[in-house]
Coordinates of C-alpha atoms in Angstrom, one line a residue:
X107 CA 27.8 -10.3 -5.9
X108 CA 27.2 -11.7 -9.0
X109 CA 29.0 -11.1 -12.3
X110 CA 26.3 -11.6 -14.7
X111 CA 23.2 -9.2 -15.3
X112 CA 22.8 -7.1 -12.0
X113 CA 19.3 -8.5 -9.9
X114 CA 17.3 -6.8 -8.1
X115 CA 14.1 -7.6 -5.6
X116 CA 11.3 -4.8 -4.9
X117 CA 9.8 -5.0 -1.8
X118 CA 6.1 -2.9 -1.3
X119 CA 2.5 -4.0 0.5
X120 CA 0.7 -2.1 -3.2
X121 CA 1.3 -4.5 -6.1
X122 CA 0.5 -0.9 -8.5
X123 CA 3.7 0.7 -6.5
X124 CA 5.6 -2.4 -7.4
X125 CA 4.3 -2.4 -10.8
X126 CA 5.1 1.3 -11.2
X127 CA 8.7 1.6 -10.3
X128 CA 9.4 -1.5 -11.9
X129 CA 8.7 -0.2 -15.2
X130 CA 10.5 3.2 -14.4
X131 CA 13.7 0.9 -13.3
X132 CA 13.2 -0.6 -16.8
X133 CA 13.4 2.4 -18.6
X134 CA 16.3 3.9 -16.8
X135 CA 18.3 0.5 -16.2
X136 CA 16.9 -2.1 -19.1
X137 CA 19.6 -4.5 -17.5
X138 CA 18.7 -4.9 -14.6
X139 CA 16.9 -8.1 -13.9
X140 CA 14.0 -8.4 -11.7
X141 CA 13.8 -11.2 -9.6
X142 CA 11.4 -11.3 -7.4
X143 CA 8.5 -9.3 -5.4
X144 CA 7.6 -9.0 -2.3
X145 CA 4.2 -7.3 -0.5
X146 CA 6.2 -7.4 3.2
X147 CA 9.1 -7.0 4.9
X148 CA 9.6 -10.8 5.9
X149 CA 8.6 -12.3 2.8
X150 CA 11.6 -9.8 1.3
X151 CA 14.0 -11.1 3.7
X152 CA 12.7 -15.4 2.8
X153 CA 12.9 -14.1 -0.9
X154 CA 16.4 -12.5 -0.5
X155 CA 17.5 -15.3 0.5
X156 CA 16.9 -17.6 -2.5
X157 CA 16.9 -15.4 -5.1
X158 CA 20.3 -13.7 -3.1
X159 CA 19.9 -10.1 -5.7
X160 CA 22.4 -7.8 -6.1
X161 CA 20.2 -4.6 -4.6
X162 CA 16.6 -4.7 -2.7
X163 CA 14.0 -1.8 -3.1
X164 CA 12.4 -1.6 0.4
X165 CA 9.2 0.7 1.1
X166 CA 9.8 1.9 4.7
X167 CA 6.3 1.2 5.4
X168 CA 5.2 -2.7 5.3
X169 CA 3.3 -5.0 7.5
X170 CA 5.1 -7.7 9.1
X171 CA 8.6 -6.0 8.9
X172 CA 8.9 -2.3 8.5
X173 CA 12.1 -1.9 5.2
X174 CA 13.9 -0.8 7.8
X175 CA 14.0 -3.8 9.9
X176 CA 13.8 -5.6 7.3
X177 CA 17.3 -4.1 5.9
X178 CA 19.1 -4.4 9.2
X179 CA 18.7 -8.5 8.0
X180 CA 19.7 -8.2 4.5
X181 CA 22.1 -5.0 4.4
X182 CA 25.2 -6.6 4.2
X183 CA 24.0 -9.3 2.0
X184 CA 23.4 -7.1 -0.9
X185 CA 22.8 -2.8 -1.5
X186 CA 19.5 -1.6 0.2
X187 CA 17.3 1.1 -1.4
X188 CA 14.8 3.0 0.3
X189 CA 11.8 4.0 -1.1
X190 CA 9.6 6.3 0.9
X191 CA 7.0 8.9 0.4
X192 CA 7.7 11.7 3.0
X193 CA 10.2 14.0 1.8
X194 CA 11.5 15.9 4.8
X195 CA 11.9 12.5 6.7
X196 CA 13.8 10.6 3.6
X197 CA 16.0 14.1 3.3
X198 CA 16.8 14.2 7.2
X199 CA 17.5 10.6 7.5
X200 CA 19.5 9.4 4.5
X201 CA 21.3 12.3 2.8
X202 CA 24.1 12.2 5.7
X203 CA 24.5 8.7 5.2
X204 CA 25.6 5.9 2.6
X205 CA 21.7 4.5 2.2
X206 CA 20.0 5.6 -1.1
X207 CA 16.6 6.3 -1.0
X208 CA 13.9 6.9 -3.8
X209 CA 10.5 9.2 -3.3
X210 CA 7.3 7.9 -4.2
X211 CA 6.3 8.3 -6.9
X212 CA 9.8 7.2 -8.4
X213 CA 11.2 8.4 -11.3
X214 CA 12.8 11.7 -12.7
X215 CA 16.4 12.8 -11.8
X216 CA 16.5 11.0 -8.7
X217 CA 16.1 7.9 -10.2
X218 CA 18.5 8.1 -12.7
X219 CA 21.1 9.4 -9.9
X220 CA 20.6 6.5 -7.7
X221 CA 20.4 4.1 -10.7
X222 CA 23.9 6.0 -11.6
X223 CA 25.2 5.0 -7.9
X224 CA 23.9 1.4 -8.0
X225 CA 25.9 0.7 -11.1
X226 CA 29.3 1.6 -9.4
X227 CA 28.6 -0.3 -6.6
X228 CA 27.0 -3.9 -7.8
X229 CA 29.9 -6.6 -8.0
X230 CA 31.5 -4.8 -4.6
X231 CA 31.0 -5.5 -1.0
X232 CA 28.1 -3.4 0.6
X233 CA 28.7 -0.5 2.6
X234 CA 28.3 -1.3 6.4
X235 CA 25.4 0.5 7.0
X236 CA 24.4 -1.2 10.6
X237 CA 24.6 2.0 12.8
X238 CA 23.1 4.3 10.1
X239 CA 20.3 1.6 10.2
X240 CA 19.7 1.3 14.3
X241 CA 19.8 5.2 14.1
X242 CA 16.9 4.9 12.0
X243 CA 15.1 2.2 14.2
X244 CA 15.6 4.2 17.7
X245 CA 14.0 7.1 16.0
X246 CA 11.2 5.0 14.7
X247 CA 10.8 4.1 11.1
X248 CA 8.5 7.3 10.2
X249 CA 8.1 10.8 11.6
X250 CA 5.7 11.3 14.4
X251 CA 3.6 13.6 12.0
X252 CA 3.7 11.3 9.1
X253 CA -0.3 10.8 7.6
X254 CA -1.2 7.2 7.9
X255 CA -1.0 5.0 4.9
X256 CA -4.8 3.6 4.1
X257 CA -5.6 1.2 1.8
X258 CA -5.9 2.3 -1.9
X259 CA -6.6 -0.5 -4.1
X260 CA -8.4 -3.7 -3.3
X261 CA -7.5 -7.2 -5.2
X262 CA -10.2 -8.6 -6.3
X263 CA -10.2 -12.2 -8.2
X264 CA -12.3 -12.1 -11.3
X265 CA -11.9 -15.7 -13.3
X266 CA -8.1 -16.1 -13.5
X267 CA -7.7 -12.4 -13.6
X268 CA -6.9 -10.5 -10.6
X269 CA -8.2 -7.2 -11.3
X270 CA -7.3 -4.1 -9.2
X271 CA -10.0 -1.7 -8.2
X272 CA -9.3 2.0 -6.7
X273 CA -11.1 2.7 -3.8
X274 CA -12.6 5.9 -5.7
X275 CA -14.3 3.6 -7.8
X276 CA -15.7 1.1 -5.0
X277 CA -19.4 2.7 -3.9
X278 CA -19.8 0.2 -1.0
X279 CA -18.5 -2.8 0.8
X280 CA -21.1 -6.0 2.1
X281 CA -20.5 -8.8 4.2
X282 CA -21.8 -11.5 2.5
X283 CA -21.4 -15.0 4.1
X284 CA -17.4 -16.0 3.8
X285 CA -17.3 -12.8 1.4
X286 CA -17.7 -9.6 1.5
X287 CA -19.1 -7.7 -1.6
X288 CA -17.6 -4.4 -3.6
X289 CA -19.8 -2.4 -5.4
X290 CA -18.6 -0.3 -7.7
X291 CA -20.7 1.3 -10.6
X292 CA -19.9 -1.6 -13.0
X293 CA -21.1 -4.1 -11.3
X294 CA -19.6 -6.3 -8.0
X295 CA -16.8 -8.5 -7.6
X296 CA -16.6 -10.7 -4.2
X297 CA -12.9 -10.3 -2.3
X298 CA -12.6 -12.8 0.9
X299 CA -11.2 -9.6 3.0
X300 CA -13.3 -9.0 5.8
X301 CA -15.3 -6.2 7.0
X302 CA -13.7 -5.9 9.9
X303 CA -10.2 -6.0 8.1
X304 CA -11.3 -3.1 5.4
X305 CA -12.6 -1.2 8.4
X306 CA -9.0 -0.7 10.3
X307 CA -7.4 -0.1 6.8
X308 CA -9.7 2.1 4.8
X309 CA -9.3 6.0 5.5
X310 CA -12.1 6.6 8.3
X311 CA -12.8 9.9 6.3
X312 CA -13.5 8.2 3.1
X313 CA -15.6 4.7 4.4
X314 CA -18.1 5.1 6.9
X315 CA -19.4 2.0 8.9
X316 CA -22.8 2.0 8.8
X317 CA -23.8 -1.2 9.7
X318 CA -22.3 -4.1 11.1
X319 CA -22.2 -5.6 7.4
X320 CA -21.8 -2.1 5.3
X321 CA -19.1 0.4 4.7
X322 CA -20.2 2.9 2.3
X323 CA -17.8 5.3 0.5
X324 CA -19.4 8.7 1.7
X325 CA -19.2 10.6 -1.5
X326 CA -20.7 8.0 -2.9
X327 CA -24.1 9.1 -0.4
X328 CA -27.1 10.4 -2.9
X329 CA -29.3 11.3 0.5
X330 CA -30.6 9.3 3.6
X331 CA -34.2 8.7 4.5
X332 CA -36.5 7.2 7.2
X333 CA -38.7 4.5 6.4
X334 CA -42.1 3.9 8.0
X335 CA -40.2 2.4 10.9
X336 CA -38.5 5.2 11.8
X337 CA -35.2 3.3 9.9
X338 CA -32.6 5.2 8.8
X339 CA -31.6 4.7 4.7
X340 CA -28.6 5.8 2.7
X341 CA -29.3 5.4 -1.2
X342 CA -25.9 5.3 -2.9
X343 CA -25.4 7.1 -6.0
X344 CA -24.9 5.1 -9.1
X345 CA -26.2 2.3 -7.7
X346 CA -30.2 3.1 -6.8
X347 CA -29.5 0.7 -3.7
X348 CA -30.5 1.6 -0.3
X349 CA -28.3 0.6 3.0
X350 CA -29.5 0.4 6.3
X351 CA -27.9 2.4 9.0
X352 CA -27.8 0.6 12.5
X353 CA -28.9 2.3 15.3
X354 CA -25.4 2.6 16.6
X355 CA -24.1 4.2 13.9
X356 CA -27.1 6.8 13.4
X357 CA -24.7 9.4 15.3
X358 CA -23.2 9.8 11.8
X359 CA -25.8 11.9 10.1
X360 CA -26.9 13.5 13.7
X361 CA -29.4 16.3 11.7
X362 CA -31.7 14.3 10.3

């Protein structure tokens, strides 16, 4: 461990999440040094190992290497912290062990007691956490109940900016060519995320596919129409633009 300013690597697939409890660990810990950020669980473990921090912030739920798995690589390398956002399961599987864990959103009393712990501890040995960790792993790194995690913010390059959009905000998605287009009622920003992609990650309850090429936010649905040809329209609020709806997909509004 090192003897200088404590470090510390987040590890979370939301860049907001990261953003968020960084600046909560800033305010309850100004010393601690951020070194690095990771979106997965095997870009943590690659960034671990060069930047080698004193303590890791792992979401449970990443692509590529759940925090968990990704922890049974890095535990004894430096002090794990969970961060998770189902209660019962972070009680139930933590509290009777030595892992720390954080509940999303982080901050409040919790934070300060784990920030607390994590001060005794950097510049010792970590606590050999392995069985507590293959525990975790034979029961599966989430409870069977446990909602889904969907996408909730898309990255969109605008310039040299990247610019974060909420899905509320986003009225409809378009394949267009390599791209595929977000609408939102500003304006549109092109993202190189496919169709197919946003379909398996979007909440099914918020984004309907209507077309090959369109998923349309369905509170964002002003009415739908037939043409002359017996076509099938959604005009989308905000926006005055009407979507076709594919014949395979005109199950959706079954009472017109």
């Amino acid at each position: 461990m090192s003897s200088h300013a404590p470090t510390a690597l987040i590890a979370d697939d939301e860049e907001p999440m990261r953003d968020m409890l960084k600046k909560r660990l800033h305010d309850c810990w100004p010393e601690l040094h951020i070194v690095a950020e990771a979106a997965n669980g095997i870009e943590a473990i690659a960034l671990a190992g060069q930047h080698r921090p004193d303590i890791v912030f792992l979401d449970i739920r990443m692509p590529g290497l759940s925090g968990i798995e990704a922890a049974r690589m890095l535990f004894n390398r430096c002090h794990i912290v969970f961060v998770t956002a189902y209660d019962q399961y972070a009680i139930e599987a933590f509290e009777q062990g030595a892992l720390d864990y954080l509940l999303k959103p982080v901050g409040g009393e919790r934070l300060k007691t784990t920030c607390a712990r994590l001060k005794e501890r950097v510049g010792r040995a970590p606590d050999d956490i392995a069985q507590q960790l293959g525990r975790l792993l034979a029961q599966g790194t989430q409870p069977a109940t446990a909602p889904r995690a969907y996408l909730h913010w898309i990255q969109a390059q605008v310039g040299n900016s990247l610019r974060m959009i909420s899905t509320r905000e986003i009225l409809f998605f378009r394949a267009d060519e390599k791209y595929t287009r977000v609408q939102t009622a500003q304006g549109e920003v092109l993202i190189r995320k496919t169709l197919k992609e946003l379909a398996d990650e979007l909440d099914p309850d918020e984004f309907w596919r209507i077309h090959r090429s369109t998923l349309v936010r369905v509170d964002a649905i002003a009415e739908v129409t037939r043409d002359l040809r017996g076509r099938q329209l959604v005009r989308v609020k905000q926006s005055g633009e009407e979507l076709e709806v594919s014949r395979g997909n005109t199950h959706l509004f079954q009472q017109m």
